[in-house]
CSV table of C-alpha atoms in Angstrom, one decimal:
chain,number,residue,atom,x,y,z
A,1,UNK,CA,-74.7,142.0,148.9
A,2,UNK,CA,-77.5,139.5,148.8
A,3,UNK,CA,-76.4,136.2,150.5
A,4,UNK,CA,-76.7,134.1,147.4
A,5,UNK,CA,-74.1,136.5,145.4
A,6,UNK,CA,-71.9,135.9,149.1
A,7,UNK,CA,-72.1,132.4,148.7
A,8,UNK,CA,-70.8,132.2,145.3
A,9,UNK,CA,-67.9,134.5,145.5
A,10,UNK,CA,-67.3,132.6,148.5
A,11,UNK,CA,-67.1,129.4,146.3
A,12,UNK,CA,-65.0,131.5,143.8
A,13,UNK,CA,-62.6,132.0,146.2
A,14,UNK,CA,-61.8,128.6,147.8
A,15,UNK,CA,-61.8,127.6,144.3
A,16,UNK,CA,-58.7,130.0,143.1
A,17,UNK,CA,-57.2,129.2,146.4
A,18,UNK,CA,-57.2,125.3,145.9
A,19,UNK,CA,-56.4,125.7,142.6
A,20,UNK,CA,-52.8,127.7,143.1
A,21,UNK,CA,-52.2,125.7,145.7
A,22,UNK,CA,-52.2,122.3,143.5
A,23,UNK,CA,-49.8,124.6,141.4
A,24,UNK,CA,-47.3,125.1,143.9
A,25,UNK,CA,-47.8,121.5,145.0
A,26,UNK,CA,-47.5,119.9,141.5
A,27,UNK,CA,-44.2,122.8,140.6
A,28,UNK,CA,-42.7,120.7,143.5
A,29,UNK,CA,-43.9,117.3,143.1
A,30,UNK,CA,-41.7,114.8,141.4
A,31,UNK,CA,-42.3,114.8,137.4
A,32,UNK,CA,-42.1,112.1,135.2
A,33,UNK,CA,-38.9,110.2,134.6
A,34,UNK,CA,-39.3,111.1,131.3
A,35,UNK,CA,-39.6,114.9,131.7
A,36,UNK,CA,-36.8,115.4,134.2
A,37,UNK,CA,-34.3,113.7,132.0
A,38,UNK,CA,-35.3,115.4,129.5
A,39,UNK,CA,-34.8,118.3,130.9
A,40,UNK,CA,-31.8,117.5,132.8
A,41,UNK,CA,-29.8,117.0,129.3
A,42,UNK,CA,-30.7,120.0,127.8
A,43,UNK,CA,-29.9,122.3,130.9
A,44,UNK,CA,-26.4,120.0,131.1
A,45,UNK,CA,-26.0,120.5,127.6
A,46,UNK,CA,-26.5,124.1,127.3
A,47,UNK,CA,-24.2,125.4,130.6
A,48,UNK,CA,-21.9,123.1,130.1
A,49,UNK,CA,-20.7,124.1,126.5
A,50,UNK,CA,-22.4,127.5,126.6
A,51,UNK,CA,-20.3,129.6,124.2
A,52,UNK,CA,-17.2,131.6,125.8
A,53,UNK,CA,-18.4,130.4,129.0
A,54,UNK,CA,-16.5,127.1,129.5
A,55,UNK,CA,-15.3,126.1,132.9
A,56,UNK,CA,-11.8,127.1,131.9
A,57,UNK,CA,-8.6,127.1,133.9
A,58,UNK,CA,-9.1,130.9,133.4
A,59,UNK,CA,-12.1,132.1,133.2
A,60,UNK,CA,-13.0,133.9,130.1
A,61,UNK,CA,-9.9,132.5,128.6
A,62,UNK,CA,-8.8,129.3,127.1
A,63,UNK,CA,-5.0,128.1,127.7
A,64,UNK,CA,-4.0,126.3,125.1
A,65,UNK,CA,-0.6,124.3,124.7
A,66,UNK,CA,2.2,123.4,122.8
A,67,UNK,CA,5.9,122.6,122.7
A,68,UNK,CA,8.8,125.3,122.0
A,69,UNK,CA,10.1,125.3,119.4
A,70,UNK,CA,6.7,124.5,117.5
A,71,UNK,CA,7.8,123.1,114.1
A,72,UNK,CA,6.5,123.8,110.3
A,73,UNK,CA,4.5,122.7,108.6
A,74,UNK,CA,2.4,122.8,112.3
A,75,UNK,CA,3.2,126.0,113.1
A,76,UNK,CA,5.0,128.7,111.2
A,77,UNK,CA,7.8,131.1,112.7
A,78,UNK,CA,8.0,129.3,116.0
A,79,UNK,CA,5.4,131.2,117.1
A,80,UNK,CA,1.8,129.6,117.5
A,81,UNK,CA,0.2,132.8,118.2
A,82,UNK,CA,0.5,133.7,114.4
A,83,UNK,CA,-2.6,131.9,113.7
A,84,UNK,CA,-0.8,129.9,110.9
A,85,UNK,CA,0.2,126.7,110.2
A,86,UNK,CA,-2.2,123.5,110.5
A,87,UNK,CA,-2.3,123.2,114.5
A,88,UNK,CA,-2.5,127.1,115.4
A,89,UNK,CA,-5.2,127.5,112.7
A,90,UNK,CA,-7.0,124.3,114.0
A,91,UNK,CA,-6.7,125.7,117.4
A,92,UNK,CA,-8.5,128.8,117.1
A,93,UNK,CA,-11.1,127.1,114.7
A,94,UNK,CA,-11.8,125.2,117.9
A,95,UNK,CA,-11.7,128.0,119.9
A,96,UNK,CA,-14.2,129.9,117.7
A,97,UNK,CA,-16.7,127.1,118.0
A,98,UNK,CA,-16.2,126.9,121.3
A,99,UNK,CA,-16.8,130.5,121.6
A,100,UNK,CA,-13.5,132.2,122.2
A,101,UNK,CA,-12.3,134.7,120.1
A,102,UNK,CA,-8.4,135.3,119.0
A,103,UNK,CA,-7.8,137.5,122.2
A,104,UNK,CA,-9.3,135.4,124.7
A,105,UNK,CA,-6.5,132.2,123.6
A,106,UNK,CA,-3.9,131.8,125.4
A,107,UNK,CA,-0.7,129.9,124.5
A,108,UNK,CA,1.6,127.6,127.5
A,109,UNK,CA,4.9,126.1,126.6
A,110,UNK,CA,4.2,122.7,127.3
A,111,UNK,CA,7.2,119.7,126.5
A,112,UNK,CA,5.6,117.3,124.4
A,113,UNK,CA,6.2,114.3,126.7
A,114,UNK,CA,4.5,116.3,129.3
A,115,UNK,CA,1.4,116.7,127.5
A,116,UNK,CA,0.2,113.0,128.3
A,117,UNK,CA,2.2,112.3,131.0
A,118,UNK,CA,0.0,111.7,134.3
A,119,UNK,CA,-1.0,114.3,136.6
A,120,UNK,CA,-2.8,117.8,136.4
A,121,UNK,CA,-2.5,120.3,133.3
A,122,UNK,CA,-2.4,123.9,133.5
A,123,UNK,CA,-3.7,123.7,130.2
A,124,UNK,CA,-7.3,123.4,128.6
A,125,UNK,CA,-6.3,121.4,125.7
A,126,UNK,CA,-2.7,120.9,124.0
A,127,UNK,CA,-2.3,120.6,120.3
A,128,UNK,CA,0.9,119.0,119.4
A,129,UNK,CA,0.9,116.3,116.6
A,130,UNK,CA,0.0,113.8,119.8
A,131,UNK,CA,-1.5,110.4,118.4
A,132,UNK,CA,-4.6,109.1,120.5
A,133,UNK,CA,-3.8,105.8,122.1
A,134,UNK,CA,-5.2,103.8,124.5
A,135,UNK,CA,-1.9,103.5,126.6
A,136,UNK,CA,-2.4,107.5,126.8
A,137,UNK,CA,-5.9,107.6,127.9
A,138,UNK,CA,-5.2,105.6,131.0
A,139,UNK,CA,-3.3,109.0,131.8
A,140,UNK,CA,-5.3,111.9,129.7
A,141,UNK,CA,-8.2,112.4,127.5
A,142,UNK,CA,-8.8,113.0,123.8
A,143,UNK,CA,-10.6,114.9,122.0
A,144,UNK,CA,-12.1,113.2,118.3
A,145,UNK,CA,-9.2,113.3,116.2
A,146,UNK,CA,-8.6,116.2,113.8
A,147,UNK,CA,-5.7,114.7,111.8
A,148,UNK,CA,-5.8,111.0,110.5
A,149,UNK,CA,-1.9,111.0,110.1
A,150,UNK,CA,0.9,108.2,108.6
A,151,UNK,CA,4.8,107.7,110.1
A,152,UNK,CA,7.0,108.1,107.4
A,153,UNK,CA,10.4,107.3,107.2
A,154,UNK,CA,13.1,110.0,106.1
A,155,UNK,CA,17.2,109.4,104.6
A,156,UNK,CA,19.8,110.8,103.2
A,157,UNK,CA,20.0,110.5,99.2
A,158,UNK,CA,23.1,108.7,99.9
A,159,UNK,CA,21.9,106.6,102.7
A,160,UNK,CA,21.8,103.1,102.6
A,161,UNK,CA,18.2,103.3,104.0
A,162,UNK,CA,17.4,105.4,100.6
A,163,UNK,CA,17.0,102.5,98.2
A,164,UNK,CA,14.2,100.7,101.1
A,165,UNK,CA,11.1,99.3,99.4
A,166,UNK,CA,9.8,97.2,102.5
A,167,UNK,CA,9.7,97.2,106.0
A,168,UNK,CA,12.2,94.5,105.9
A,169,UNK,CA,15.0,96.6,104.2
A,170,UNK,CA,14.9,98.6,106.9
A,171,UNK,CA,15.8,96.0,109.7
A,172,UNK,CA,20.2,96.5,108.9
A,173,UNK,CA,19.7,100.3,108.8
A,174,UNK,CA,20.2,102.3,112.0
A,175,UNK,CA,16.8,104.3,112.8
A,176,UNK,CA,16.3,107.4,115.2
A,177,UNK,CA,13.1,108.7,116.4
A,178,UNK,CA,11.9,111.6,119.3
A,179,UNK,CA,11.3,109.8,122.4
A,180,UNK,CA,7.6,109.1,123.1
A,181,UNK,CA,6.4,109.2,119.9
A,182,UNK,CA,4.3,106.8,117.7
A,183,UNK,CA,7.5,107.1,115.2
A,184,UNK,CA,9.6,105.6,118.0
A,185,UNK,CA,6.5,102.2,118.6
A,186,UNK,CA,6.5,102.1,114.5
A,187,UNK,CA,10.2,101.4,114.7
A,188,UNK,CA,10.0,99.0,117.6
A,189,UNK,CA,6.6,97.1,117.0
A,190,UNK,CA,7.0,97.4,113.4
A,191,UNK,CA,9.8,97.3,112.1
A,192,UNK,CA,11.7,95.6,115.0
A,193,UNK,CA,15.2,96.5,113.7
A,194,UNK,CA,18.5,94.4,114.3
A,195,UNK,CA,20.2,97.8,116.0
A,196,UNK,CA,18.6,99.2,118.5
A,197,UNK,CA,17.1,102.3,117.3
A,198,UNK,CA,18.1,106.0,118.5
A,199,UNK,CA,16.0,107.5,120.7
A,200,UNK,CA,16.4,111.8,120.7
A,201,UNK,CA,14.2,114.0,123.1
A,202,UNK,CA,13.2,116.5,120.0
A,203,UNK,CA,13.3,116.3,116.3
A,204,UNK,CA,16.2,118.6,116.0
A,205,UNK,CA,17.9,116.6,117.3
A,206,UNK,CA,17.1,113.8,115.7
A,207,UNK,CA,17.7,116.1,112.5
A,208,UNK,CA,20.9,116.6,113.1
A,209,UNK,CA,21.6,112.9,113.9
A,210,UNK,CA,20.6,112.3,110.2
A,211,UNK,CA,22.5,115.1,108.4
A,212,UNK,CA,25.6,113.9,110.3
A,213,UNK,CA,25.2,110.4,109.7
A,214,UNK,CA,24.8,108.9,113.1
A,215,UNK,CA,21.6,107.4,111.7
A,216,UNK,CA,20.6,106.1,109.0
A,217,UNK,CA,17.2,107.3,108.5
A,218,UNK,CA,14.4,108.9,111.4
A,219,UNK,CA,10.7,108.2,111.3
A,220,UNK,CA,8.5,110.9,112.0
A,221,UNK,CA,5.3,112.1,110.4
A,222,UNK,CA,4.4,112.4,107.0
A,223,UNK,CA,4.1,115.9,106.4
A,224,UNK,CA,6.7,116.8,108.7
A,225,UNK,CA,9.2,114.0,106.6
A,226,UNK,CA,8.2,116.1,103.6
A,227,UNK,CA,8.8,119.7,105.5
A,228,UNK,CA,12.5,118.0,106.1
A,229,UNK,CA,12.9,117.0,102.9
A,230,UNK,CA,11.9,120.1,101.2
A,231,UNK,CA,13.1,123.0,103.3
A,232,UNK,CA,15.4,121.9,106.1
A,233,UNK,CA,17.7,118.6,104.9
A,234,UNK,CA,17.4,119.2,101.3
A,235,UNK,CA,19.8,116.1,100.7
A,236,UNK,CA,17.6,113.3,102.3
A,237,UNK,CA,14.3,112.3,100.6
A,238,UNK,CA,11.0,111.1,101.8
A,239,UNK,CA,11.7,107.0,101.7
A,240,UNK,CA,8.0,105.8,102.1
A,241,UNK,CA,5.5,105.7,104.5
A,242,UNK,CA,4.2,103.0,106.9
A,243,UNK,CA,0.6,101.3,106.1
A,244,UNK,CA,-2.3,102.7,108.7
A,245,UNK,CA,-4.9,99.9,110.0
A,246,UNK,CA,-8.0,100.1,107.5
A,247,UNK,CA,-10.2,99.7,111.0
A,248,UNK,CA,-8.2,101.8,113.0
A,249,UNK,CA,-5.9,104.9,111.7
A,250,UNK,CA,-3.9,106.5,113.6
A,251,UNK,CA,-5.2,110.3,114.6
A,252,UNK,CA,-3.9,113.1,116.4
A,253,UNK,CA,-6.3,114.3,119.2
A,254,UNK,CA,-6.3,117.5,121.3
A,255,UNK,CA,-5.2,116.3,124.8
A,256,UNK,CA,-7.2,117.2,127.9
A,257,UNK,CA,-6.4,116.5,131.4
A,258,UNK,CA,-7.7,113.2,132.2
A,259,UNK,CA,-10.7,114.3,134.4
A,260,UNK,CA,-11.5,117.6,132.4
A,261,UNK,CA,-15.1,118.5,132.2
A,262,UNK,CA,-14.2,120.4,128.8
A,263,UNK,CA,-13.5,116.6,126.9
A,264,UNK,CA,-16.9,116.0,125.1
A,265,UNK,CA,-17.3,119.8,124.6
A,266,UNK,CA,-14.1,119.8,122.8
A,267,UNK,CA,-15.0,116.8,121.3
A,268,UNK,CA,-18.2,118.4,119.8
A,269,UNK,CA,-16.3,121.1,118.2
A,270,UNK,CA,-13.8,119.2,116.1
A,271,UNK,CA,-16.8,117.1,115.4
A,272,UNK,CA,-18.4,120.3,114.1
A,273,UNK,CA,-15.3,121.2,112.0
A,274,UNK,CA,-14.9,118.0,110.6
A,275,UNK,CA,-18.4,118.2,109.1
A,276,UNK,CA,-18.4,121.5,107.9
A,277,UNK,CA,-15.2,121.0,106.1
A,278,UNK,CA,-13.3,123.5,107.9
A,279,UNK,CA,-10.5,120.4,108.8
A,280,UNK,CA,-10.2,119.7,105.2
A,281,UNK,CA,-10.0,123.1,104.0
A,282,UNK,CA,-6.7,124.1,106.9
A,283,UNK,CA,-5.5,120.4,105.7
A,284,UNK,CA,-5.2,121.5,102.0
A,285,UNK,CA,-4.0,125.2,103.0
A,286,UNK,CA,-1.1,124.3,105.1
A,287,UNK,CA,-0.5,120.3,104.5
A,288,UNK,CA,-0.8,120.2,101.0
A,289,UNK,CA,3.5,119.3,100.1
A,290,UNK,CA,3.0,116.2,101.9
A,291,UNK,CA,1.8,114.6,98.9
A,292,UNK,CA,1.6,110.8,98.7
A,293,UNK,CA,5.3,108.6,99.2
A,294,UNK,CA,5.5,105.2,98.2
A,295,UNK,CA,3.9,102.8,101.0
A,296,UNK,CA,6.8,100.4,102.6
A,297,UNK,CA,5.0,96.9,102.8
């Protein structure tokens, strides 16, 4: 090889050499801010909600709870498994986004006081008609809201309560509500009656309170009032319902447990189904009796 030819390859080489090694220099070489964050966020967003492989309390399955027995029009047959009523069908729509099939759900008895109160779930999310408050979230988190819901108050047809046209007529009546609910704060903050109110640790029994006449009427929700009314205590009627804040309605959120990494993912797929329609369309399937009621003022 002629030493000019020597020279060049030579050249060649101390180029290639230099040039990789500014390659594995810059690979390691802080980028721009710009870049990393970039590209921090979409790795974060990816793996953290990557479908069907959520940090779940079991992996490859998400525990999902509820409270026994799990009442119509929110569940059917006491059995949330079924797949029908509003919650079990807005569970595994969740699910489904979040990439868990029907097989990989898995449903906890969980007390409904339990669900919020502080300390560490076993679940990944419950679904229980629980109102998203802030007094909650210093215990829990929420998911967005699924159900934008109004407390309704429910009486016998020969109740005194019956003939109530305003918040006001109820103040002489004796009320009942479950314990720990936002029916029990609409009777207390609202309505502020002259009796103290009952206070029952289910709805049954709250039920049965009403057909036997140791209340007068019970708050609960509106399409549950309506679900009374029409297939369990055919002889009380739907009085009225309570006015929502324009600004501020009250919703039912999937609870979390109040350092869960699943919160926003969650969060993101009612999101999803509320856009799509999907939450409307389970609404209208299995909410539809509870029709309007008159609005107590």
């Amino acid at each position: 090889m002629h030493l000019a030819n020597r020279s060049l390859v030579t050249a060649v080489t101390a180029v290639c050499s230099a040039v990789a090694l500014c390659a594995a220099l810059t690979g390691c070489a802080p980028q721009s801010e710009e870049k990393t964050k970039a590209s921090g966020q979409a790795g974060t967003e990816t793996g953290a909600c990557a479908p069907g492989g959520l940090a779940t309390k079991v992996e490859g399955k998400l525990t999902v709870g509820t409270d026994k027995p799990a009442y119509a029009p929110w569940f059917s047959d006491d059995e949330p498994s079924n797949g029908k009523g509003f919650e079990s069908a807005v569970a595994y729509a969740v699910a489904k986004q979040l990439g868990y099939g029907r097989d990989a759900v898995v449903w906890q008895h969980t007390p409904f006081n339990s669900a919020f109160a502080p300390g560490a779930k076993k679940f990944d999310f419950d679904i229980n008609q629980v109102s998203i408050s802030e007094s909650r979230k210093k215990a829990v988190a929420f998911s967005s809201g699924y159900y934008d819901v109004r407390q309704a108050v429910v009486a016998l047809k020969s109740s005194k309560a019956a003939g109530a046209k305003s918040v006001a007529d109820l103040k002489k009546v004796k009320l009942g509500a479950q314990v720990g609910t936002t029916s029990l704060d609409f009777i207390n903050d609202l309505v502020k009656p002259d009796t103290k109110p009952a206070v029952y640790q289910r709805n049954d029994f709250a039920k049965s309170a009403l057909k036997t006449g140791q209340v007068d009427a019970i708050v609960v929700d509106l399409p549950t009032a309506f679900y009374i009314t029409g297939a369990e205590v055919p002889e009380a009627e739907v009085v009225g319902q309570f006015p929502n804040s324009a600004d501020k309605p009250e919703q039912f959120g999937l609870v979390l447990d109040k350092e869960s990494t699943l919160t926003s993912c969650v969060s993101g797929a009612v999101d999803a189904l509320r856009k799509d329609g999907t939450l409307a369309a389970l609404e209208k399937e299995w909410l539809s009796d509870a029709v309007d009621a008159p609005v107590l003022k």
